[in-house]
Coordinates of C-alpha atoms in Angstrom, one line a residue:
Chain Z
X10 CA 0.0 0.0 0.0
X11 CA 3.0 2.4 0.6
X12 CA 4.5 1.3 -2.4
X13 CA 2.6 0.3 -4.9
X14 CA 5.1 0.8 -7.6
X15 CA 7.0 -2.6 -6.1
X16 CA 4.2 -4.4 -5.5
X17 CA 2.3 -3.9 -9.3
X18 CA 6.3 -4.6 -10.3
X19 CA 6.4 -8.0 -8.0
X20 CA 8.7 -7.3 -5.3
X21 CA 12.1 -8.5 -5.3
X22 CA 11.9 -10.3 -1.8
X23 CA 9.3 -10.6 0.7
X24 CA 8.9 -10.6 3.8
X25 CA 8.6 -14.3 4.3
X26 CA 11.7 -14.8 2.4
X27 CA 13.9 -12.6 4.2
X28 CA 13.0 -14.3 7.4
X29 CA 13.6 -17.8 6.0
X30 CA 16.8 -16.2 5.1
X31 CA 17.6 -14.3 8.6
X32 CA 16.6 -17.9 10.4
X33 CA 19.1 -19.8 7.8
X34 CA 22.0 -17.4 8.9
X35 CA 20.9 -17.7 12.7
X36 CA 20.6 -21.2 12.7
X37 CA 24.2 -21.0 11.4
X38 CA 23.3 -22.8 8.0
X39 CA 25.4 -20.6 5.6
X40 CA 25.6 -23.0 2.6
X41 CA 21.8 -23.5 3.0
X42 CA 21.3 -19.6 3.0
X43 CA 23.8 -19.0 0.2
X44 CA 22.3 -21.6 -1.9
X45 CA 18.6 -19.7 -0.9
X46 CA 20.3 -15.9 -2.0
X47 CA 21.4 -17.5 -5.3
X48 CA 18.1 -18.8 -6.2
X49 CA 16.0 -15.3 -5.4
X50 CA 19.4 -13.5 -7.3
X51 CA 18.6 -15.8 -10.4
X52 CA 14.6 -15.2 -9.8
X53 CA 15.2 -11.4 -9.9
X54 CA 17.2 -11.5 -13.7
X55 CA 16.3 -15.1 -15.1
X56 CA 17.3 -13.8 -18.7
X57 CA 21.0 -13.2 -18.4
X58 CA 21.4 -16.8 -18.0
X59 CA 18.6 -17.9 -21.0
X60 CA 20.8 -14.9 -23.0
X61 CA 24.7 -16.1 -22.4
X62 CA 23.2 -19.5 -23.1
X63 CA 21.4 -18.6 -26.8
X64 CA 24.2 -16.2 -27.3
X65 CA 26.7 -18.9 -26.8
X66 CA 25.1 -21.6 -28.8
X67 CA 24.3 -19.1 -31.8
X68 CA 28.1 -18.6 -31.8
X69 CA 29.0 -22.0 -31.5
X70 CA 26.3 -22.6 -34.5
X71 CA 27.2 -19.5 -36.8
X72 CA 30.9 -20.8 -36.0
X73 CA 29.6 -24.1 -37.3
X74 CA 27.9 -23.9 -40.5
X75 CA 30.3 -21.1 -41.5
X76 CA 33.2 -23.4 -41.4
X77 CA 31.1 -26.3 -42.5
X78 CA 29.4 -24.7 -45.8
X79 CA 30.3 -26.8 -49.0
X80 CA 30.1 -23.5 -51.0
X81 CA 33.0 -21.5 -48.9
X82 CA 35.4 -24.7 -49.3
X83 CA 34.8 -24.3 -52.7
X84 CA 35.4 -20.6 -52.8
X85 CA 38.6 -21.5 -50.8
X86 CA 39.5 -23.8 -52.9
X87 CA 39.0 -23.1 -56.2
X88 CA 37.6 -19.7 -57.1
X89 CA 40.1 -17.8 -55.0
X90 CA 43.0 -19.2 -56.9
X91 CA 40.9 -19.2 -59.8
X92 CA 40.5 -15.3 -59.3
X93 CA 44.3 -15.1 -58.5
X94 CA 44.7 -16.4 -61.9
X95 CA 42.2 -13.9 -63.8
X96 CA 44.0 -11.6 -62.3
X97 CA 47.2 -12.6 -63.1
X98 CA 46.1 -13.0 -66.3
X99 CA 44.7 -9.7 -67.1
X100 CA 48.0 -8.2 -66.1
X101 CA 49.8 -10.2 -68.3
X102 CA 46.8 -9.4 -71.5
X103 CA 47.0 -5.5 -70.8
X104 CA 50.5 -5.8 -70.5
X105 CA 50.9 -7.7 -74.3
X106 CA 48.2 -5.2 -75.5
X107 CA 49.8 -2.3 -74.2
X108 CA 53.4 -3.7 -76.2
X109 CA 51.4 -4.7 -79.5
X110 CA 50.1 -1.0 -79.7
X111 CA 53.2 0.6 -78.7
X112 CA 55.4 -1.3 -81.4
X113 CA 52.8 -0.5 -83.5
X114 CA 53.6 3.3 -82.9
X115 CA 56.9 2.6 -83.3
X116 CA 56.8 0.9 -86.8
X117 CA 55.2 4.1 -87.8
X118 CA 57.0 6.8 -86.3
X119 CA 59.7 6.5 -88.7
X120 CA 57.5 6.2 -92.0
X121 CA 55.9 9.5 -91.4
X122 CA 59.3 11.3 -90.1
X123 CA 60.1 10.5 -93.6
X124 CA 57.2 11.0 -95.4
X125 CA 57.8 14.3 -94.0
X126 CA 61.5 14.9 -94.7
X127 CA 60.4 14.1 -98.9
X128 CA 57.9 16.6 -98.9
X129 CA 60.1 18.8 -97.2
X130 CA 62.6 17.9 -99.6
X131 CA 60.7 18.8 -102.4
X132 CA 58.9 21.8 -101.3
X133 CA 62.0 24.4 -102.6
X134 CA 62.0 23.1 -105.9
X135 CA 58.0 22.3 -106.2
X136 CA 57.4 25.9 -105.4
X137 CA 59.8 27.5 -108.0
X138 CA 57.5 25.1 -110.8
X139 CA 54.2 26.2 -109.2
X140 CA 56.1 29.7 -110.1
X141 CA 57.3 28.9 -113.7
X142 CA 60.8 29.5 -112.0
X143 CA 62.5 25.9 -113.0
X144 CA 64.7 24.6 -115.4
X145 CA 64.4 22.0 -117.7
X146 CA 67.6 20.4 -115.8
X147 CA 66.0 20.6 -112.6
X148 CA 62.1 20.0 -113.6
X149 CA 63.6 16.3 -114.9
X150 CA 65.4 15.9 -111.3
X151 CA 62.1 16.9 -109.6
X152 CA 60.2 14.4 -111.7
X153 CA 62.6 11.5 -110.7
X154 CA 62.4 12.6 -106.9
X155 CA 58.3 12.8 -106.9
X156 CA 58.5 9.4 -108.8
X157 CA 60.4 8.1 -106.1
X158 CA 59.1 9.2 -103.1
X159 CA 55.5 7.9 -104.8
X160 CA 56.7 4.6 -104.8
X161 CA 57.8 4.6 -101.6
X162 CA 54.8 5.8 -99.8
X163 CA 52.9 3.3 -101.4
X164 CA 55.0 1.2 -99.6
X165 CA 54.5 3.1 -96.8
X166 CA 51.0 3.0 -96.9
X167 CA 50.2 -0.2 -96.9
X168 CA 52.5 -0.7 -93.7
X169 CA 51.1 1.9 -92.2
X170 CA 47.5 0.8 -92.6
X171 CA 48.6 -3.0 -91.6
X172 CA 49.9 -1.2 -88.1
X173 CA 46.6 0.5 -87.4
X174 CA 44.8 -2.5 -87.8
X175 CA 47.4 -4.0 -85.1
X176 CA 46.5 -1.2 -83.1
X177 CA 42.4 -1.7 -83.4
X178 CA 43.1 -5.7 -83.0
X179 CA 45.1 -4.9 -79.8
X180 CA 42.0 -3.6 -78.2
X181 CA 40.4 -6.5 -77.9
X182 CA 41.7 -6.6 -74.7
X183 CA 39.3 -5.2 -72.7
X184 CA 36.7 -7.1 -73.6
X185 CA 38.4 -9.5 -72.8
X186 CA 39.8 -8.5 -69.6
X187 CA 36.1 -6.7 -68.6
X188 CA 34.6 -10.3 -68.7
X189 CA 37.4 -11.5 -66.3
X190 CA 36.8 -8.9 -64.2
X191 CA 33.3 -9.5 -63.4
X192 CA 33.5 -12.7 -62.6
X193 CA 36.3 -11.6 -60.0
X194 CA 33.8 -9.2 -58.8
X195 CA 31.2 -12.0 -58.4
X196 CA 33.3 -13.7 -56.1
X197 CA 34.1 -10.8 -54.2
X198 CA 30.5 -10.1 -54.0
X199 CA 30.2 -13.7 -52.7
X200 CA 32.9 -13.9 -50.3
X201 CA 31.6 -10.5 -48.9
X202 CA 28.3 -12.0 -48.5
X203 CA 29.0 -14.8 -46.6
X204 CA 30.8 -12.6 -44.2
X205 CA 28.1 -10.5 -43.6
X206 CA 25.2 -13.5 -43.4
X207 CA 27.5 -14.5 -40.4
X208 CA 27.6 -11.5 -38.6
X209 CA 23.4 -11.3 -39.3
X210 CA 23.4 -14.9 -37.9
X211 CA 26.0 -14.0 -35.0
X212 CA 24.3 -10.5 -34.3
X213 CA 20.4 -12.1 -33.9
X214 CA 20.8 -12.3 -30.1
X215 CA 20.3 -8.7 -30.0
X216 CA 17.9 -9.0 -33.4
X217 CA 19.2 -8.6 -36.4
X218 CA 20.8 -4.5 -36.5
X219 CA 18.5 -2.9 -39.0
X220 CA 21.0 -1.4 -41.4
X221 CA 23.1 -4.3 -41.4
X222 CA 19.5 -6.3 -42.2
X223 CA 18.6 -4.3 -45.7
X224 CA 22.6 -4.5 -46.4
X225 CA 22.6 -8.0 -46.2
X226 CA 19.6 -8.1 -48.8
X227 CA 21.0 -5.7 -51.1
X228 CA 24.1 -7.5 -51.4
X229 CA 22.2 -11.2 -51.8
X230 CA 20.5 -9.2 -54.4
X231 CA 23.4 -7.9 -56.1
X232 CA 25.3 -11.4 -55.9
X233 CA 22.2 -13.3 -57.6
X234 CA 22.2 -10.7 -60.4
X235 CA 25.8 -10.7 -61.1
X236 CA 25.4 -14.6 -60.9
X237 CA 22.6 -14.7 -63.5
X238 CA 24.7 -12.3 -66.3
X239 CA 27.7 -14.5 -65.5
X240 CA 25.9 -18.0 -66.3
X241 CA 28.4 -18.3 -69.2
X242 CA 32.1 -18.9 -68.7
X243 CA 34.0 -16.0 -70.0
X244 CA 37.5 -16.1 -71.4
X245 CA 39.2 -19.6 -70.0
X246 CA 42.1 -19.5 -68.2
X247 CA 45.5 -21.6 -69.2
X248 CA 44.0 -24.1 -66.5
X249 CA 41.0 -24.1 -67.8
X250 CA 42.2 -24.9 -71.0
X251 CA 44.5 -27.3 -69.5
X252 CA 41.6 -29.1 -68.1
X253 CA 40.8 -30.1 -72.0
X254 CA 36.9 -29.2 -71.3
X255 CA 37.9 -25.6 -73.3
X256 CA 39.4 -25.1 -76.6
X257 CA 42.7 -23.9 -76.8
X258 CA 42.4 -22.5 -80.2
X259 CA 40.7 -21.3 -83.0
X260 CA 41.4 -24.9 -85.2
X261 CA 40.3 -27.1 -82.0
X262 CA 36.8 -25.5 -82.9
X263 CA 36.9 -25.8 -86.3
X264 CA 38.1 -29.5 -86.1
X265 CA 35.5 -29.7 -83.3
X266 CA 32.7 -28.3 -85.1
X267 CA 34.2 -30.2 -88.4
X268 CA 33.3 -33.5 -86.3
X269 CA 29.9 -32.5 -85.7
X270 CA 29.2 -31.7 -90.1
X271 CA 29.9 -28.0 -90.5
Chain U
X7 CA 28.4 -11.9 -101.7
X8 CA 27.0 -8.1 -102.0
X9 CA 28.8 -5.5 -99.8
X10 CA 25.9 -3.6 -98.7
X11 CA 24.5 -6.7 -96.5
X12 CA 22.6 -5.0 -93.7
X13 CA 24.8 -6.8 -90.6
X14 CA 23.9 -6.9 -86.9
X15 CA 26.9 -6.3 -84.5
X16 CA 25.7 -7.7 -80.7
X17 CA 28.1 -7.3 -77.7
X18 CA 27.8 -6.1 -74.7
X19 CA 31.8 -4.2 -74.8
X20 CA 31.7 -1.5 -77.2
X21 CA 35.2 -2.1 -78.1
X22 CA 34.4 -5.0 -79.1
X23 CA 32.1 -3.4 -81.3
X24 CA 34.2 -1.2 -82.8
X25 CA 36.8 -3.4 -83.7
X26 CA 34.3 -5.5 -85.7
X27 CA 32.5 -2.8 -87.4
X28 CA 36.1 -1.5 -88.3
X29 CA 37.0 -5.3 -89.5
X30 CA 34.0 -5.2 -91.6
X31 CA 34.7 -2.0 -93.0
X32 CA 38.2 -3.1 -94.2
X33 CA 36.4 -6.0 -95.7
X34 CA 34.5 -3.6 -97.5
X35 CA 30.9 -4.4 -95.6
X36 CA 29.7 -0.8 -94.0
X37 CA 26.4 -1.4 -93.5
X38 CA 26.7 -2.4 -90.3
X39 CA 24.5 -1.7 -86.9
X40 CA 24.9 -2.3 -83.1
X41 CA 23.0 -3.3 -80.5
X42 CA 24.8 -4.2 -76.6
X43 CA 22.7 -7.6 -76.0
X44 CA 20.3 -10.5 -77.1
X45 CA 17.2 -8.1 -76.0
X46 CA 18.1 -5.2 -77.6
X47 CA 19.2 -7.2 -80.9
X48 CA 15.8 -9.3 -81.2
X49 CA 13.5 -6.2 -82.0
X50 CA 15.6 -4.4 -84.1
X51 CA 16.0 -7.9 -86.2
X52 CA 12.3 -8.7 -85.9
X53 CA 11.4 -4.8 -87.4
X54 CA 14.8 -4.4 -89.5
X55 CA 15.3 -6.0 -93.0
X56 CA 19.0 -7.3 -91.5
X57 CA 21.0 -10.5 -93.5
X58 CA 23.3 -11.2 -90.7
X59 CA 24.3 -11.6 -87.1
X60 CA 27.0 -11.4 -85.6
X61 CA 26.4 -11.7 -82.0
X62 CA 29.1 -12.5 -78.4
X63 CA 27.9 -14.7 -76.0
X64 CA 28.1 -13.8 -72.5
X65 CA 25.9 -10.6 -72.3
X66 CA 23.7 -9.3 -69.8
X67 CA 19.9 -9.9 -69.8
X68 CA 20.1 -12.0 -73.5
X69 CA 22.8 -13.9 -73.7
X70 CA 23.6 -14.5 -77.5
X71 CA 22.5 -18.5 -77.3
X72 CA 19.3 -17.2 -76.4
X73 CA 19.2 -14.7 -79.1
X74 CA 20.4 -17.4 -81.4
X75 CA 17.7 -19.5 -80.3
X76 CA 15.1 -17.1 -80.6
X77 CA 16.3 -16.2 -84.0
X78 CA 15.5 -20.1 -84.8
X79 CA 12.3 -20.0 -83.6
X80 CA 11.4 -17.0 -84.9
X81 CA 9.1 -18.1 -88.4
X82 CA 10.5 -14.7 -90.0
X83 CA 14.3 -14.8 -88.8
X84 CA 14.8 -18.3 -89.0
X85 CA 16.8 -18.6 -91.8
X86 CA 19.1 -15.5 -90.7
X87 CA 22.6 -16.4 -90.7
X88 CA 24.6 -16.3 -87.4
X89 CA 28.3 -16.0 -86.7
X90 CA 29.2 -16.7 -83.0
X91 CA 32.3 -14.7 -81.8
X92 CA 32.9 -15.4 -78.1
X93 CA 35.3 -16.5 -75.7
X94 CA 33.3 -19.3 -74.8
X95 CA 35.6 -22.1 -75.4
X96 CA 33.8 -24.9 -73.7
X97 CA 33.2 -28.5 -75.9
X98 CA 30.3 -28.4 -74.2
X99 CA 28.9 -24.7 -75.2
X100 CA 30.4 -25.0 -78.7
X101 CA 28.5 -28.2 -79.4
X102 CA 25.2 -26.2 -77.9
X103 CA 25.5 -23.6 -80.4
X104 CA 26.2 -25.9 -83.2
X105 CA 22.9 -27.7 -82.3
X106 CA 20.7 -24.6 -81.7
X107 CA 21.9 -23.8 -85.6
X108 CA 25.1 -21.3 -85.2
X109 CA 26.5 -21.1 -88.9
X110 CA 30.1 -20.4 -87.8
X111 CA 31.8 -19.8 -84.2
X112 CA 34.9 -17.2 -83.4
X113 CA 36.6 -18.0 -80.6
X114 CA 38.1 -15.0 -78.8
X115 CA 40.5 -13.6 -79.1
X116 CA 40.8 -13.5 -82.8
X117 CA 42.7 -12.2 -86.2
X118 CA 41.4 -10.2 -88.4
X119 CA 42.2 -13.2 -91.2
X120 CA 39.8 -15.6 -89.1
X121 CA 36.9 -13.5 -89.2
X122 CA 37.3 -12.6 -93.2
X123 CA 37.7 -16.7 -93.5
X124 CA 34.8 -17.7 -91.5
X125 CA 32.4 -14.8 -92.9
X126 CA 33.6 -16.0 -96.7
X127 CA 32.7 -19.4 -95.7
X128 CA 29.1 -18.2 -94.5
X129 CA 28.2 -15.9 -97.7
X130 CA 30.1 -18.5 -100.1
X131 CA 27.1 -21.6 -98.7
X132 CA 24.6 -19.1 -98.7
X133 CA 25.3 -18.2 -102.3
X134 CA 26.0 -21.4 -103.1

């Protein structure tokens, strides 16, 4: 009645209680009245015990099935230093295409430096026949130089245009590499997802943190979209190849495709 | 085979793209168009008077077997000619598109000579 907070609440000890527990301690039974303390301490906050218990056998599960998922040994495994590969192909493919194009720029460098010496060459002597100013000596000179440097930029020419198509071929590169590097992503999407379904499976003691909750989702939706564009195999890797399940080359399909009447 | 065939470039790289319209155009074909997957390719095909395809395989959305495919079924398209340039190198995916109908397959990376060879080969039984 003078506190009717405590009793609406349920009191943490009553009256009856404390006496049992005053008469224990007179009586001289202290195990008996430690043993009684303990049971009205657990009484007052029964949860902490139910909690470390879930929280410990959450762990111990999320612990569990993390190390125990088929998918992650595969993903340790294989696609990891599958990926490592990728990567260390695409180092080696920008590298090659970054060489082809520069050679490329080098095989014409010097053709044009000399296209442009001839015309400069010629210039003097071309001008003074736009002008009527030539000679008959030199208008027969000027003939044999144009004819000559026609010749050779014909020549030139035709290099010249073979490089640039070096140069457009040597592009293929990213495509090739852009392919490699989504499936990388992919995995890295993957891996990342794992990580954070076993914090979401770890953190449910306290319920799952919101933010982490809608993160989680995004992600699984992110990984099952990049996992649907990626259903074919992209460019195969030397161990791939190795593996005699891929073509190696360009006549292995054609003798493949020969077998099967094209 | 005339010049001025009307041909469908599908891949989702634009590079890519570029480097086989600028093939084509050395070859002397410039009527050429683009479109960056299967889903994008099927309508302009279905509304488009094109005479060939020349579609990659791994794309988003539509991959190019299922453009492939849908070109087969397709009662107007059917008989559209297809040239597969991928780096799908699997036995297993090459023999797929030789069975949905795939008239010739590219595998990636590739020369400029291969694709000149293989399109020949196309227009040359087409023709024939």
């Amino acid at each position: 009645m003078e506190n009717t907070e405590n009793t609406a609440k349920q009191p943490l000890i009553n009256l009856d209680e404390a006496r049992e527990l005053v008469m224990l301690l007179e009586a001289g039974m202290q195990d008996e009245a430690d043993s009684r303390f303990l049971e009205l301490m657990r009484r007052c906050e029964p949860n902490i015990y139910n909690e470390v218990g879930n929280l410990t056998r959450d762990l111990h599960e999320a612990i569990r099935s993390f190390a125990e998922d088929p998918r992650l040994r595969d993903i340790a495994d294989v696609e990891i230093p599958d990926a490592s590969e990728r990567l260390r192909y695409i180092i080696k493919m920008t590298d090659k295409a970054a060489n082809r194009t520069l050679d490329a720029v080098d095989a014409c460098t010097p053709l044009v430096n000399k296209l442009t010496s001839s015309i400069d060459n010629l210039m003097p002597v071309w001008d003074r026949l736009m002008h009527g100013r030539i000679d008959r000596f030199e208008f027969v000179t000027l003939c044999h130089q144009i004819d000559e440097m026609l010749t050779q930029t014909k020549d030139n020419v035709d290099v010249l245009s073979s490089q640039l198509n070096e140069i457009l071929m040597a592009q293929d590169y990213q495509d090739l590499t852009g392919q490699m590097i989504q499936k990388v992503i992919a995995l890295v999407t993957e891996v990342e997802d794992e990580l954070v379904k076993f914090l979401v499976s770890f953190g449910r003691i306290e319920g799952i943190n919101p933010q982490l909750k809608s993160r989680t989702d995004a992600l699984i939706d992110e990984a099952e979209q990049v996992k649907k564009s990626l259903e074919a195999q992209g460019p195969a890797t030397q161990t791939m190849k190795d593996s005699g399940k891929v073509m190696a080359t360009q006549d292995d399909v054609d003798d493949l495709l020969a077998s099967l009447g094209f | 085979m005339n010049k001025n065939v009307k041909i469908l470039i599908v891949d989702d790289f634009s590079t890519m793209r570029r480097i086989i319209k600028n093939l084509l155009r050395d070859l002397g074909y410039n009527n050429t168009h683009e479109a960056d997957d299967g889903s994008t390719a099927l309508p302009m095909l279905e509304s488009g008077d094109f005479q060939f395809v020349i579609t990659d395989w791994n794309m988003p959305i539509m991959q190019g077997i299922d453009l492939l495919k849908a070109i087969r079924a397709n009662p107007k398209l059917r008989s559209l000619p297809v040239l597969m340039v991928t780096a799908e190198a699997k036995r297993d995916q090459i023999i797929e598109a030789a069975k949905a109908g795939v008239n010739g397959y590219i595998v990636k990376p590739f020369t400029a000579a291969t694709l000149k060879e293989k399109l020949d080969k196309i227009f040359e039984r087409i023709d024939g």
